[in-house]
mmCIF file with all atom_site columns, C-alpha atoms and ligand atoms in Angstrom:
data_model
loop_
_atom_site.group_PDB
_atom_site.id
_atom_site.type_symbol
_atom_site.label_atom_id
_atom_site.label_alt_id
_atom_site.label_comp_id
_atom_site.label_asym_id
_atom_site.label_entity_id
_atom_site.label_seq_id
_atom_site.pdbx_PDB_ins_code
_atom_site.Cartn_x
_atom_site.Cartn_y
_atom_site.Cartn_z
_atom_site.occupancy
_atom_site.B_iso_or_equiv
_atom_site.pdbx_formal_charge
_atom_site.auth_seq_id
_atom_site.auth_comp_id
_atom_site.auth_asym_id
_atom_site.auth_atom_id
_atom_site.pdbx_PDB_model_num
ATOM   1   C CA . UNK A 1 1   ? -7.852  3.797   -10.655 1.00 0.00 ? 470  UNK A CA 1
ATOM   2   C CA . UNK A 1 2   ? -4.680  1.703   -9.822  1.00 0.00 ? 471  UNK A CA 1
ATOM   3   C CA . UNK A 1 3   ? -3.952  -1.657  -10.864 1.00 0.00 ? 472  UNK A CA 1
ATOM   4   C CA . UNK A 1 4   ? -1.474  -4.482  -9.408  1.00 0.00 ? 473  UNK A CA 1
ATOM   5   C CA . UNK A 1 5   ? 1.167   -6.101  -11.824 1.00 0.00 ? 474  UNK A CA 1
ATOM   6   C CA . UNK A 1 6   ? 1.759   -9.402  -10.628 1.00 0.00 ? 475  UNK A CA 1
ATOM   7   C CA . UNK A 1 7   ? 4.027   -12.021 -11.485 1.00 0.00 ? 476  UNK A CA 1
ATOM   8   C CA . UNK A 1 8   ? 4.914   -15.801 -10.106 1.00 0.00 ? 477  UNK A CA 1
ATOM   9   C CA . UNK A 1 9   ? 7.730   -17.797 -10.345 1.00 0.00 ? 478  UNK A CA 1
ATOM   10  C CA . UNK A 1 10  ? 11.077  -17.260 -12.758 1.00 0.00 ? 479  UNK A CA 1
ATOM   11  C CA . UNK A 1 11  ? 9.733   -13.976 -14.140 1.00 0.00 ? 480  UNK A CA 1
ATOM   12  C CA . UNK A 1 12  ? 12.286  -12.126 -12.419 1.00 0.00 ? 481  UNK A CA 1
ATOM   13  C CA . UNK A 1 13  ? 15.043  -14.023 -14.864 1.00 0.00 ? 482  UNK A CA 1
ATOM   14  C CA . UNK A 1 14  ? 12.730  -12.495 -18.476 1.00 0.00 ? 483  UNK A CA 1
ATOM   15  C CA . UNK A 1 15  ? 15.600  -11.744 -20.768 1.00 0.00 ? 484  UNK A CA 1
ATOM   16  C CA . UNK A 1 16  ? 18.017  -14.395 -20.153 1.00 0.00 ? 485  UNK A CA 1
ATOM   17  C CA . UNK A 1 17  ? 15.236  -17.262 -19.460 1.00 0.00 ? 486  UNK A CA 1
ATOM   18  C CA . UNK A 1 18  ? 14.347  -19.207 -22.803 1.00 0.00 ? 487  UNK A CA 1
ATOM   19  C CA . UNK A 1 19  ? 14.605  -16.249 -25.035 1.00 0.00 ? 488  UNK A CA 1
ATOM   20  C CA . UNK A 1 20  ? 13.280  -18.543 -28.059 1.00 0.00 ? 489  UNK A CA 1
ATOM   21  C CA . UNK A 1 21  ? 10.120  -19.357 -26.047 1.00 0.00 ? 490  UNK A CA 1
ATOM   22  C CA . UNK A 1 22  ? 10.146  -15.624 -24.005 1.00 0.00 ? 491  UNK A CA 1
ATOM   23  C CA . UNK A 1 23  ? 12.078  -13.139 -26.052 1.00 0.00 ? 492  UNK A CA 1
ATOM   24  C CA . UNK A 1 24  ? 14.486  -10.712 -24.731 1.00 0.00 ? 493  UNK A CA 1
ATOM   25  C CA . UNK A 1 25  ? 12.148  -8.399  -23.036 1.00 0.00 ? 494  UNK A CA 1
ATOM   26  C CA . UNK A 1 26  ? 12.725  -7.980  -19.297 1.00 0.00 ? 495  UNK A CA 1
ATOM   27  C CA . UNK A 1 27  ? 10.442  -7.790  -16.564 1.00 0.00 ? 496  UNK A CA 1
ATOM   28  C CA . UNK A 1 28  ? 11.437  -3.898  -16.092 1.00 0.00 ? 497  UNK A CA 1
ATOM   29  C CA . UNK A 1 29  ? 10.197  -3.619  -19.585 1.00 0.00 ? 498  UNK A CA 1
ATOM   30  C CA . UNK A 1 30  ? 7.344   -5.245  -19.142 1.00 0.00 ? 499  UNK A CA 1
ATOM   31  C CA . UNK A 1 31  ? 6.037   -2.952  -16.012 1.00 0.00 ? 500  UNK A CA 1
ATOM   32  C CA . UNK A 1 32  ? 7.414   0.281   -17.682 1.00 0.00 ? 501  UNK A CA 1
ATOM   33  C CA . UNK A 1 33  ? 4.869   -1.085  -20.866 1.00 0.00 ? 502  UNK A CA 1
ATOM   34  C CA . UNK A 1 34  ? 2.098   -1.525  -18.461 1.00 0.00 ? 503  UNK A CA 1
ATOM   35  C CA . UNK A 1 35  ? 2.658   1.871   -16.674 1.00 0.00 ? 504  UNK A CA 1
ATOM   36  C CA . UNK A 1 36  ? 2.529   3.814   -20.118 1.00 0.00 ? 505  UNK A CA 1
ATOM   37  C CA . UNK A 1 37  ? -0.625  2.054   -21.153 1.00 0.00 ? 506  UNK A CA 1
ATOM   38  C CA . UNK A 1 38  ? -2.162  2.786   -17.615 1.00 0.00 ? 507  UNK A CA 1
ATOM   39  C CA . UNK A 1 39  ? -1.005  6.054   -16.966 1.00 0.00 ? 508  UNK A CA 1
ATOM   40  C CA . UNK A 1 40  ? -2.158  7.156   -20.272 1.00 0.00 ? 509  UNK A CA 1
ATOM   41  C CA . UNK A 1 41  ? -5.358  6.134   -18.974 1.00 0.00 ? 510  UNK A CA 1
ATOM   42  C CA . UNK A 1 42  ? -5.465  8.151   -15.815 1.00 0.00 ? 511  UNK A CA 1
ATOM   43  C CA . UNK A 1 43  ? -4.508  4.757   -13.748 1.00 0.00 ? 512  UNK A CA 1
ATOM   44  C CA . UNK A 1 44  ? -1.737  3.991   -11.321 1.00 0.00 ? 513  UNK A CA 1
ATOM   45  C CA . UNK A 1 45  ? 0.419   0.669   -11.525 1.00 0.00 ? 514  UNK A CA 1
ATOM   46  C CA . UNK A 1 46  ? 1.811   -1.160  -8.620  1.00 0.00 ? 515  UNK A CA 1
ATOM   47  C CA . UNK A 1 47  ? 4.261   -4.139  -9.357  1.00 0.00 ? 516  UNK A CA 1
ATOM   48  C CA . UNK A 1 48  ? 4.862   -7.014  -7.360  1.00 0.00 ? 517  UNK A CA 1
ATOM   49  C CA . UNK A 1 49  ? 6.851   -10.724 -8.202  1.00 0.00 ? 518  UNK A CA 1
ATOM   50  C CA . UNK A 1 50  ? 7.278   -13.538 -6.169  1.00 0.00 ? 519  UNK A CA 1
ATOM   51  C CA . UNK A 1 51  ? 9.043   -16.882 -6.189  1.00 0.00 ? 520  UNK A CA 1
ATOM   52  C CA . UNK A 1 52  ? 6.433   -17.902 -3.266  1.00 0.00 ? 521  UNK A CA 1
ATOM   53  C CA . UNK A 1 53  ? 3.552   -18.866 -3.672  1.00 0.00 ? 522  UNK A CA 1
ATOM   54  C CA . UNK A 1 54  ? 1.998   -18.053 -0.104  1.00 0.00 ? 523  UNK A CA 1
ATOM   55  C CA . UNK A 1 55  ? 3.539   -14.581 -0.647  1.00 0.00 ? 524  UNK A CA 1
ATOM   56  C CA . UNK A 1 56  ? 1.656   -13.670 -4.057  1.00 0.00 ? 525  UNK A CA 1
ATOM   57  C CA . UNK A 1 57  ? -1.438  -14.943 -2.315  1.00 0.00 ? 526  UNK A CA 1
ATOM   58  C CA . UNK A 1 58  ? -0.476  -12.813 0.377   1.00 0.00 ? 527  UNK A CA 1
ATOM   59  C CA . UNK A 1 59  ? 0.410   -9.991  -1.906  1.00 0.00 ? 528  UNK A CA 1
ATOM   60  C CA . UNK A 1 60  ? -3.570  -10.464 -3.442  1.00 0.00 ? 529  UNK A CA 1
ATOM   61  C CA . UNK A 1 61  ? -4.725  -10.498 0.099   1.00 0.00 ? 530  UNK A CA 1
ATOM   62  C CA . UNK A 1 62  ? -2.787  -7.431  1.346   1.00 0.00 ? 531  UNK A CA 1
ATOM   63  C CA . UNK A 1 63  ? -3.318  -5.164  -2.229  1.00 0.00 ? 532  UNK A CA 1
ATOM   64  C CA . UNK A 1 64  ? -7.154  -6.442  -2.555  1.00 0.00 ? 533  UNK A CA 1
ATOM   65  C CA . UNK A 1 65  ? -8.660  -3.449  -1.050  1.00 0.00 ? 534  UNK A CA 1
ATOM   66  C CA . UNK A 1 66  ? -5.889  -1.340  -2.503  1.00 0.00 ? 535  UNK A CA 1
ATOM   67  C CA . UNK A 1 67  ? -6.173  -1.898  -6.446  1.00 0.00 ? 536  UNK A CA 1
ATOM   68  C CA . UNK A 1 68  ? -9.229  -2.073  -8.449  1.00 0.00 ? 537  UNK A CA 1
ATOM   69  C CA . UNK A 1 69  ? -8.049  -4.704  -10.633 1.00 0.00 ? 538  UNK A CA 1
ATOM   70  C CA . UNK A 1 70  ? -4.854  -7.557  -11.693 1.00 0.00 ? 539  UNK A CA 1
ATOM   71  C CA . UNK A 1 71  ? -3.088  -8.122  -14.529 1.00 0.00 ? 540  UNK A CA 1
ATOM   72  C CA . UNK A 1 72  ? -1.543  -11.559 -13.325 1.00 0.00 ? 541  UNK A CA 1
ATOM   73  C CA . UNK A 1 73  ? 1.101   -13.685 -15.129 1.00 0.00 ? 542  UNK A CA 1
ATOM   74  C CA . UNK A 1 74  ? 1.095   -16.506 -12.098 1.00 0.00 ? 543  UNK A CA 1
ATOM   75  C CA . UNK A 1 75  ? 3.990   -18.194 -14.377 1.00 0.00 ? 544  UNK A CA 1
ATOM   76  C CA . UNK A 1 76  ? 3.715   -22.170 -13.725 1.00 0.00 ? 545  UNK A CA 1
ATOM   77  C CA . UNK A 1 77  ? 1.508   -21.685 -10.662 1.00 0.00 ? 546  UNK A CA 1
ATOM   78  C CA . UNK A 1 78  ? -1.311  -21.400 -13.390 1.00 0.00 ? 547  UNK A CA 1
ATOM   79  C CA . UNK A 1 79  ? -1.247  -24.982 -13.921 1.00 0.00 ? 548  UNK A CA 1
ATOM   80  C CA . UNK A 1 80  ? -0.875  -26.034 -10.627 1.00 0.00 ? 549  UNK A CA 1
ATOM   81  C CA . UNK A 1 81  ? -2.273  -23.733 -7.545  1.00 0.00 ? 550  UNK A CA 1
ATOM   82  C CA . UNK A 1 82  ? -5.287  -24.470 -6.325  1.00 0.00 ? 551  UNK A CA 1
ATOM   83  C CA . UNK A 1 83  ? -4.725  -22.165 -3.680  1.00 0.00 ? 552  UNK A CA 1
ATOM   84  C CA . UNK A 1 84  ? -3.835  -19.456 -6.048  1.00 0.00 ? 553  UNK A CA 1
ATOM   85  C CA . UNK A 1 85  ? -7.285  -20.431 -8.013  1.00 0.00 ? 554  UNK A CA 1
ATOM   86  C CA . UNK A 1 86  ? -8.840  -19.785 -4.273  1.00 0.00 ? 555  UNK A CA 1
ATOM   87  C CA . UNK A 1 87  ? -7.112  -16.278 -3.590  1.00 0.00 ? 556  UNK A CA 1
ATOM   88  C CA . UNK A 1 88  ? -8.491  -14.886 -6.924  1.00 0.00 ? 557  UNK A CA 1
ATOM   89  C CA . UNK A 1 89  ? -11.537 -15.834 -6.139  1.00 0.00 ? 558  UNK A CA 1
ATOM   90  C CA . UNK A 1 90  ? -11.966 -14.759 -2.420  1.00 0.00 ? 559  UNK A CA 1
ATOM   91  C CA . UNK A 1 91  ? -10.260 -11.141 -2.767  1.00 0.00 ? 560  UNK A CA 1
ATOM   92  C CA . UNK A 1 92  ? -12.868 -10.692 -5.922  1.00 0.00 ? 561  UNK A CA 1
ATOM   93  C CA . UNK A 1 93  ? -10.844 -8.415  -7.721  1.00 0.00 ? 562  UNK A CA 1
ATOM   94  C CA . UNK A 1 94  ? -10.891 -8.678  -11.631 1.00 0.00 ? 563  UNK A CA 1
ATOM   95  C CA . UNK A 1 95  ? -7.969  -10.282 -13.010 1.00 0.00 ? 564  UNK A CA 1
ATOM   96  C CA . UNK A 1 96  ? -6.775  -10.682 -16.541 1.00 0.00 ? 565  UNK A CA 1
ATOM   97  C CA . UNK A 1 97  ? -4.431  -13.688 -17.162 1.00 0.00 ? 566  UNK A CA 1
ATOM   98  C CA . UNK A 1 98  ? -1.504  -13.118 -19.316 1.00 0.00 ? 567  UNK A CA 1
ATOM   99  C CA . UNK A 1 99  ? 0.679   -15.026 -20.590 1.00 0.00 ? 568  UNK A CA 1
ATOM   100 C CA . UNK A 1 100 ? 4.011   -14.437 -23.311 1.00 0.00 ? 569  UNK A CA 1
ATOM   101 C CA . UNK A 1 101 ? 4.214   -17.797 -24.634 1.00 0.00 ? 570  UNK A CA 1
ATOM   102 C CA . UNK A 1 102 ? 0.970   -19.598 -26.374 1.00 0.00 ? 571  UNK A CA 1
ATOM   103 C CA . UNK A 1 103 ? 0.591   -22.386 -23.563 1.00 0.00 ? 572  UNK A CA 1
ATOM   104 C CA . UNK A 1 104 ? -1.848  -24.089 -25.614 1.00 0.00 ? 573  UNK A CA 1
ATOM   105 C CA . UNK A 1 105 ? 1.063   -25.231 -28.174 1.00 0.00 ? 574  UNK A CA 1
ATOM   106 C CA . UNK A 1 106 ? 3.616   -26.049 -25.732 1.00 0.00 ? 575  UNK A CA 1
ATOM   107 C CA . UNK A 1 107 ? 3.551   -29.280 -23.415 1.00 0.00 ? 576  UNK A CA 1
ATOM   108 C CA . UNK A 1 108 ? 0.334   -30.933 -22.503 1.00 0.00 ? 577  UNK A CA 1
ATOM   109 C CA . UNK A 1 109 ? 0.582   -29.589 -18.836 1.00 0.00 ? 578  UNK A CA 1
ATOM   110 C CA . UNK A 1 110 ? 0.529   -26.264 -19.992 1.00 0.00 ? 579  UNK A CA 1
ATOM   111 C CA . UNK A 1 111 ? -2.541  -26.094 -21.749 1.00 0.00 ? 580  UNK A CA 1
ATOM   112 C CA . UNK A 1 112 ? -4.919  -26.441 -18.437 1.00 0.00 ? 581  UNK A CA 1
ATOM   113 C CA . UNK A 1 113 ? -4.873  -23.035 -16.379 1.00 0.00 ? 582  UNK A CA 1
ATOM   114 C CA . UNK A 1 114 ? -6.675  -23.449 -12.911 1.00 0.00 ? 583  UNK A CA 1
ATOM   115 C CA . UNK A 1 115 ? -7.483  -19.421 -12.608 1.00 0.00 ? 584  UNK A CA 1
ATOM   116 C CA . UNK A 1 116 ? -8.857  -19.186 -16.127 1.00 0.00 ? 585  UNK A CA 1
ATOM   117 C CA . UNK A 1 117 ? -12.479 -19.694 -14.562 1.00 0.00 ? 586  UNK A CA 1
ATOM   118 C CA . UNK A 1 118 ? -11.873 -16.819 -11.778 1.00 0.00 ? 587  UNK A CA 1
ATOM   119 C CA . UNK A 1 119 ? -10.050 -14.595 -14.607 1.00 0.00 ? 588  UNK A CA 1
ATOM   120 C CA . UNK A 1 120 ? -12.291 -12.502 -16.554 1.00 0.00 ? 589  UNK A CA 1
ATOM   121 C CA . UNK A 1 121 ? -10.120 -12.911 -19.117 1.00 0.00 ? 590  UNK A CA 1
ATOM   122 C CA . UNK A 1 122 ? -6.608  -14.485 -20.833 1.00 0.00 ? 591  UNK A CA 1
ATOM   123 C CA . UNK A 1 123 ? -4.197  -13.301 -23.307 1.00 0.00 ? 592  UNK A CA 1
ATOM   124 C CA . UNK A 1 124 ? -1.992  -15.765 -23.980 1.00 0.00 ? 593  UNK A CA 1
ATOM   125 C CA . UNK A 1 125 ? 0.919   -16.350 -26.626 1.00 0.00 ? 594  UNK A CA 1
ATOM   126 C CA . UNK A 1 126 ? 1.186   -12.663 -27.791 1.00 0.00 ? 595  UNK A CA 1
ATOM   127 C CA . UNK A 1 127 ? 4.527   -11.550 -25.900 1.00 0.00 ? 596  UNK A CA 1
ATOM   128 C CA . UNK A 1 128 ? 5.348   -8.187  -24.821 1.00 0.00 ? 597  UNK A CA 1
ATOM   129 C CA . UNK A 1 129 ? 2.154   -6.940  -26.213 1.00 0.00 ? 598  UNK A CA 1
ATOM   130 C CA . UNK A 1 130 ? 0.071   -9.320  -24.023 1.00 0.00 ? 599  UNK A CA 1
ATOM   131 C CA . UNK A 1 131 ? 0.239   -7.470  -21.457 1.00 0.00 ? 600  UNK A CA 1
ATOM   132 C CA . UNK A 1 132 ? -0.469  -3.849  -23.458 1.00 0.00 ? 601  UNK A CA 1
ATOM   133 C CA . UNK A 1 133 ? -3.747  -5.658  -24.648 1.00 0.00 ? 602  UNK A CA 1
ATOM   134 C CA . UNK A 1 134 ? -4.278  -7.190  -21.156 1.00 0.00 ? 603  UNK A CA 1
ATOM   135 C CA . UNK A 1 135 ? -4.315  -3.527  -19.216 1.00 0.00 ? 604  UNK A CA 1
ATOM   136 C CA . UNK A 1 136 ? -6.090  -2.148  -22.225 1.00 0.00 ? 605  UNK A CA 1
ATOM   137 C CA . UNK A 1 137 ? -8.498  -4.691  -21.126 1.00 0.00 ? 606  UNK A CA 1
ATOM   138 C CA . UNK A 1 138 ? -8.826  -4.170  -17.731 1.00 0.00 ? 607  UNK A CA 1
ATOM   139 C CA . UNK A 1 139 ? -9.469  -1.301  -17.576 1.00 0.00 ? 608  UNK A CA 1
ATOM   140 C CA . UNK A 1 140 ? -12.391 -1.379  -20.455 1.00 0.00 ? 609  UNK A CA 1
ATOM   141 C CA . UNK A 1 141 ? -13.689 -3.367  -17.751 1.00 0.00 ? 610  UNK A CA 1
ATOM   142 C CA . UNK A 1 142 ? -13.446 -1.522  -15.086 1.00 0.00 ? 611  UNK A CA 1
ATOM   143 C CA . UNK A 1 143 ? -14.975 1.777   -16.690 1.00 0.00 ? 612  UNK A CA 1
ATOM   144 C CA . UNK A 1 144 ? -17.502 -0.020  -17.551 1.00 0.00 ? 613  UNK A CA 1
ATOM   145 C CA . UNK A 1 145 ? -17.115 -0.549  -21.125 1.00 0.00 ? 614  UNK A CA 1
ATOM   146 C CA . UNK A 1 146 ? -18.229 -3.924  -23.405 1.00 0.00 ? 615  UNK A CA 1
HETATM 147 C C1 . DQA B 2 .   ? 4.265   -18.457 -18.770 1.00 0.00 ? 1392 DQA B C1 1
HETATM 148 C C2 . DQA B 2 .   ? 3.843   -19.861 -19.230 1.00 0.00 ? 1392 DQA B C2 1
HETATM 149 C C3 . DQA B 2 .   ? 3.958   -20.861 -18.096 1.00 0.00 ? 1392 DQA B C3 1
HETATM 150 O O1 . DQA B 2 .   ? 3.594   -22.148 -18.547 1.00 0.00 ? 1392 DQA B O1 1
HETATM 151 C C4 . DQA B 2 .   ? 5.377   -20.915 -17.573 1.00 0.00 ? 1392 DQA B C4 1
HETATM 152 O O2 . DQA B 2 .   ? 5.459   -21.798 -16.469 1.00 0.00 ? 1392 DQA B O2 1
HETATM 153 C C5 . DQA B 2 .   ? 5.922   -19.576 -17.247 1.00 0.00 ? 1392 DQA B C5 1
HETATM 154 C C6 . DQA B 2 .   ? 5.650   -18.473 -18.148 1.00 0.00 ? 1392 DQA B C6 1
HETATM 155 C C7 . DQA B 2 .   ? 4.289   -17.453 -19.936 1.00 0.00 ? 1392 DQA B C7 1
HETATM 156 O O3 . DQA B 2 .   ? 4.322   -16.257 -19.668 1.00 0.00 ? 1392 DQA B O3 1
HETATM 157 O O4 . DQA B 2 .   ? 4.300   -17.851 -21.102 1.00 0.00 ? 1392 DQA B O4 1
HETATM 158 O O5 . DQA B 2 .   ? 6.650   -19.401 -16.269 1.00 0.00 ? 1392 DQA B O5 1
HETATM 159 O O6 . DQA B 2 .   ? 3.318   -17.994 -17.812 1.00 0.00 ? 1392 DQA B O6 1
#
Protein backbone atom coordinates (compact mmCIF):
# COMPACT_ATOMS: atom_id res chain seq x y z
CA UNK A 1 0.00 0.00 0.00
CA UNK A 2 1.44 3.59 -0.39
CA UNK A 3 -0.24 6.70 0.25
CA UNK A 4 0.42 10.47 -1.02
CA UNK A 5 0.83 13.31 1.66
CA UNK A 6 -0.30 16.32 0.14
CA UNK A 7 -0.33 19.77 1.07
CA UNK A 8 -1.46 23.34 -0.64
CA UNK A 9 -0.53 26.63 -0.07
CA UNK A 10 1.67 28.17 3.11
CA UNK A 11 2.16 24.72 4.64
CA UNK A 12 5.67 24.80 3.87
CA UNK A 13 5.99 27.94 6.56
CA UNK A 14 4.10 25.27 9.73
CA UNK A 15 6.09 26.36 12.71
CA UNK A 16 6.57 29.94 12.27
CA UNK A 17 2.98 30.57 10.51
CA UNK A 18 0.23 31.54 13.21
CA UNK A 19 1.53 29.30 15.87
CA UNK A 20 -1.66 30.30 18.11
CA UNK A 21 -3.99 29.08 15.32
CA UNK A 22 -1.23 26.14 13.95
CA UNK A 23 1.11 25.28 16.75
CA UNK A 24 4.73 24.81 16.42
CA UNK A 25 4.76 21.58 14.61
CA UNK A 26 6.49 21.65 11.22
CA UNK A 27 5.62 20.17 8.10
CA UNK A 28 8.77 17.66 8.49
CA UNK A 29 7.01 16.64 11.60
CA UNK A 30 4.00 16.23 10.25
CA UNK A 31 5.21 13.66 7.31
CA UNK A 32 7.67 11.88 9.73
CA UNK A 33 4.04 11.40 11.99
CA UNK A 34 2.34 10.12 8.97
CA UNK A 35 5.24 7.77 7.91
CA UNK A 36 5.31 6.09 11.49
CA UNK A 37 1.58 5.58 11.48
CA UNK A 38 1.82 4.13 7.84
CA UNK A 39 4.78 2.22 8.00
CA UNK A 40 3.62 0.60 11.08
CA UNK A 41 0.94 -0.49 8.93
CA UNK A 42 2.91 -2.12 6.19
CA UNK A 43 2.25 1.20 3.90
CA UNK A 44 4.60 3.51 2.09
CA UNK A 45 4.27 7.46 2.26
CA UNK A 46 5.08 9.80 -0.49
CA UNK A 47 5.02 13.64 0.32
CA UNK A 48 4.37 16.33 -1.91
CA UNK A 49 3.50 20.48 -1.22
CA UNK A 50 2.76 23.01 -3.51
CA UNK A 51 2.17 26.74 -3.61
CA UNK A 52 0.39 26.04 -7.18
CA UNK A 53 -2.48 25.07 -7.61
CA UNK A 54 -2.20 23.54 -11.27
CA UNK A 55 0.84 21.68 -9.85
CA UNK A 56 -1.02 19.77 -6.87
CA UNK A 57 -3.64 18.95 -9.45
CA UNK A 58 -0.92 17.87 -11.48
CA UNK A 59 0.76 16.11 -8.64
CA UNK A 60 -2.99 14.08 -8.17
CA UNK A 61 -2.90 13.46 -11.84
CA UNK A 62 0.71 12.19 -12.11
CA UNK A 63 0.62 10.01 -8.44
CA UNK A 64 -3.15 8.72 -9.22
CA UNK A 65 -2.14 5.45 -10.54
CA UNK A 66 0.80 5.41 -8.18
CA UNK A 67 -0.85 5.62 -4.54
CA UNK A 68 -3.84 3.90 -3.36
CA UNK A 69 -5.08 6.68 -1.40
CA UNK A 70 -4.59 10.86 -0.09
CA UNK A 71 -4.36 12.33 2.96
CA UNK A 72 -4.83 16.02 1.62
CA UNK A 73 -4.55 19.28 3.63
CA UNK A 74 -5.34 21.58 0.28
CA UNK A 75 -4.75 24.63 2.88
CA UNK A 76 -7.08 27.66 1.56
CA UNK A 77 -7.63 25.99 -1.81
CA UNK A 78 -10.39 24.03 0.20
CA UNK A 79 -12.57 26.92 0.16
CA UNK A 80 -11.97 28.03 -3.08
CA UNK A 81 -10.84 25.40 -6.00
CA UNK A 82 -13.24 24.19 -7.99
CA UNK A 83 -10.73 22.73 -10.04
CA UNK A 84 -9.14 21.06 -7.13
CA UNK A 85 -12.89 19.74 -6.20
CA UNK A 86 -12.66 18.35 -10.05
CA UNK A 87 -9.11 16.59 -9.75
CA UNK A 88 -10.29 14.60 -6.65
CA UNK A 89 -12.95 13.54 -8.26
CA UNK A 90 -11.62 12.48 -11.76
CA UNK A 91 -8.31 10.61 -10.47
CA UNK A 92 -10.93 8.63 -7.97
CA UNK A 93 -8.56 8.00 -5.42
CA UNK A 94 -9.84 8.13 -1.72
CA UNK A 95 -8.92 11.15 0.03
CA UNK A 96 -9.22 12.13 3.63
CA UNK A 97 -9.35 15.93 4.30
CA UNK A 98 -7.38 17.20 7.14
CA UNK A 99 -7.18 20.02 8.57
CA UNK A 100 -5.04 21.51 12.05
CA UNK A 101 -7.21 24.30 12.84
CA UNK A 102 -11.22 23.76 13.47
CA UNK A 103 -12.35 25.81 10.25
CA UNK A 104 -15.77 25.67 11.39
CA UNK A 105 -14.92 28.30 14.34
CA UNK A 106 -12.76 30.52 12.46
CA UNK A 107 -14.04 33.10 9.72
CA UNK A 108 -17.21 32.50 7.84
CA UNK A 109 -15.21 31.63 4.58
CA UNK A 110 -13.65 28.92 6.20
CA UNK A 111 -16.39 26.91 7.20
CA UNK A 112 -17.48 25.81 3.42
CA UNK A 113 -14.90 23.15 1.99
CA UNK A 114 -15.55 22.45 -1.83
CA UNK A 115 -13.74 18.75 -1.67
CA UNK A 116 -15.64 17.68 1.42
CA UNK A 117 -18.27 15.93 -1.00
CA UNK A 118 -15.36 14.04 -3.08
CA UNK A 119 -13.46 13.32 0.41
CA UNK A 120 -14.50 10.27 2.08
CA UNK A 121 -13.80 11.86 4.98
CA UNK A 122 -12.50 15.21 7.20
CA UNK A 123 -10.66 15.67 10.32
CA UNK A 124 -10.59 18.96 11.09
CA UNK A 125 -9.45 21.14 14.21
CA UNK A 126 -7.43 18.33 15.97
CA UNK A 127 -3.70 19.48 15.10
CA UNK A 128 -0.82 17.30 14.78
CA UNK A 129 -2.92 14.36 15.58
CA UNK A 130 -5.29 15.05 12.62
CA UNK A 131 -3.37 13.71 10.48
CA UNK A 132 -2.37 10.36 12.81
CA UNK A 133 -6.26 9.82 12.91
CA UNK A 134 -6.58 10.77 9.19
CA UNK A 135 -3.94 7.85 7.89
CA UNK A 136 -5.33 5.64 10.59
CA UNK A 137 -8.35 6.24 8.58
CA UNK A 138 -7.35 5.68 5.32
CA UNK A 139 -6.13 3.00 5.47
CA UNK A 140 -9.21 1.26 7.55
CA UNK A 141 -10.60 2.11 4.34
CA UNK A 142 -8.60 0.82 2.13
CA UNK A 143 -8.31 -2.76 3.83
CA UNK A 144 -11.52 -2.85 3.79
CA UNK A 145 -12.53 -2.25 7.23
CA UNK A 146 -15.98 -0.26 8.63
C1 LIG B 1 -5.92 24.95 7.12
C2 LIG B 1 -7.18 25.81 7.24
C3 LIG B 1 -7.36 26.69 6.02
O1 LIG B 1 -8.51 27.50 6.17
C4 LIG B 1 -6.16 27.60 5.84
O2 LIG B 1 -6.30 28.37 4.66
C5 LIG B 1 -4.87 26.86 5.86
C6 LIG B 1 -4.69 25.80 6.84
C7 LIG B 1 -5.64 24.14 8.40
O3 LIG B 1 -4.85 23.21 8.34
O4 LIG B 1 -6.19 24.45 9.46
O5 LIG B 1 -3.94 27.17 5.12
O6 LIG B 1 -6.10 24.02 6.05
Amino acid sequence: MQLLLAHGPNLNLLGERRPEVYGTTTLADIEADVAGVANARGAAVLCFQSNHEGALIDALHSYRRVVDGVVLNAGAWTHTSVALRDAIEAVQLPVVEVHLSNTHRREAFRHRSLIAGVCIGQVTGLGREGYRVATNLLLDYLEGRP
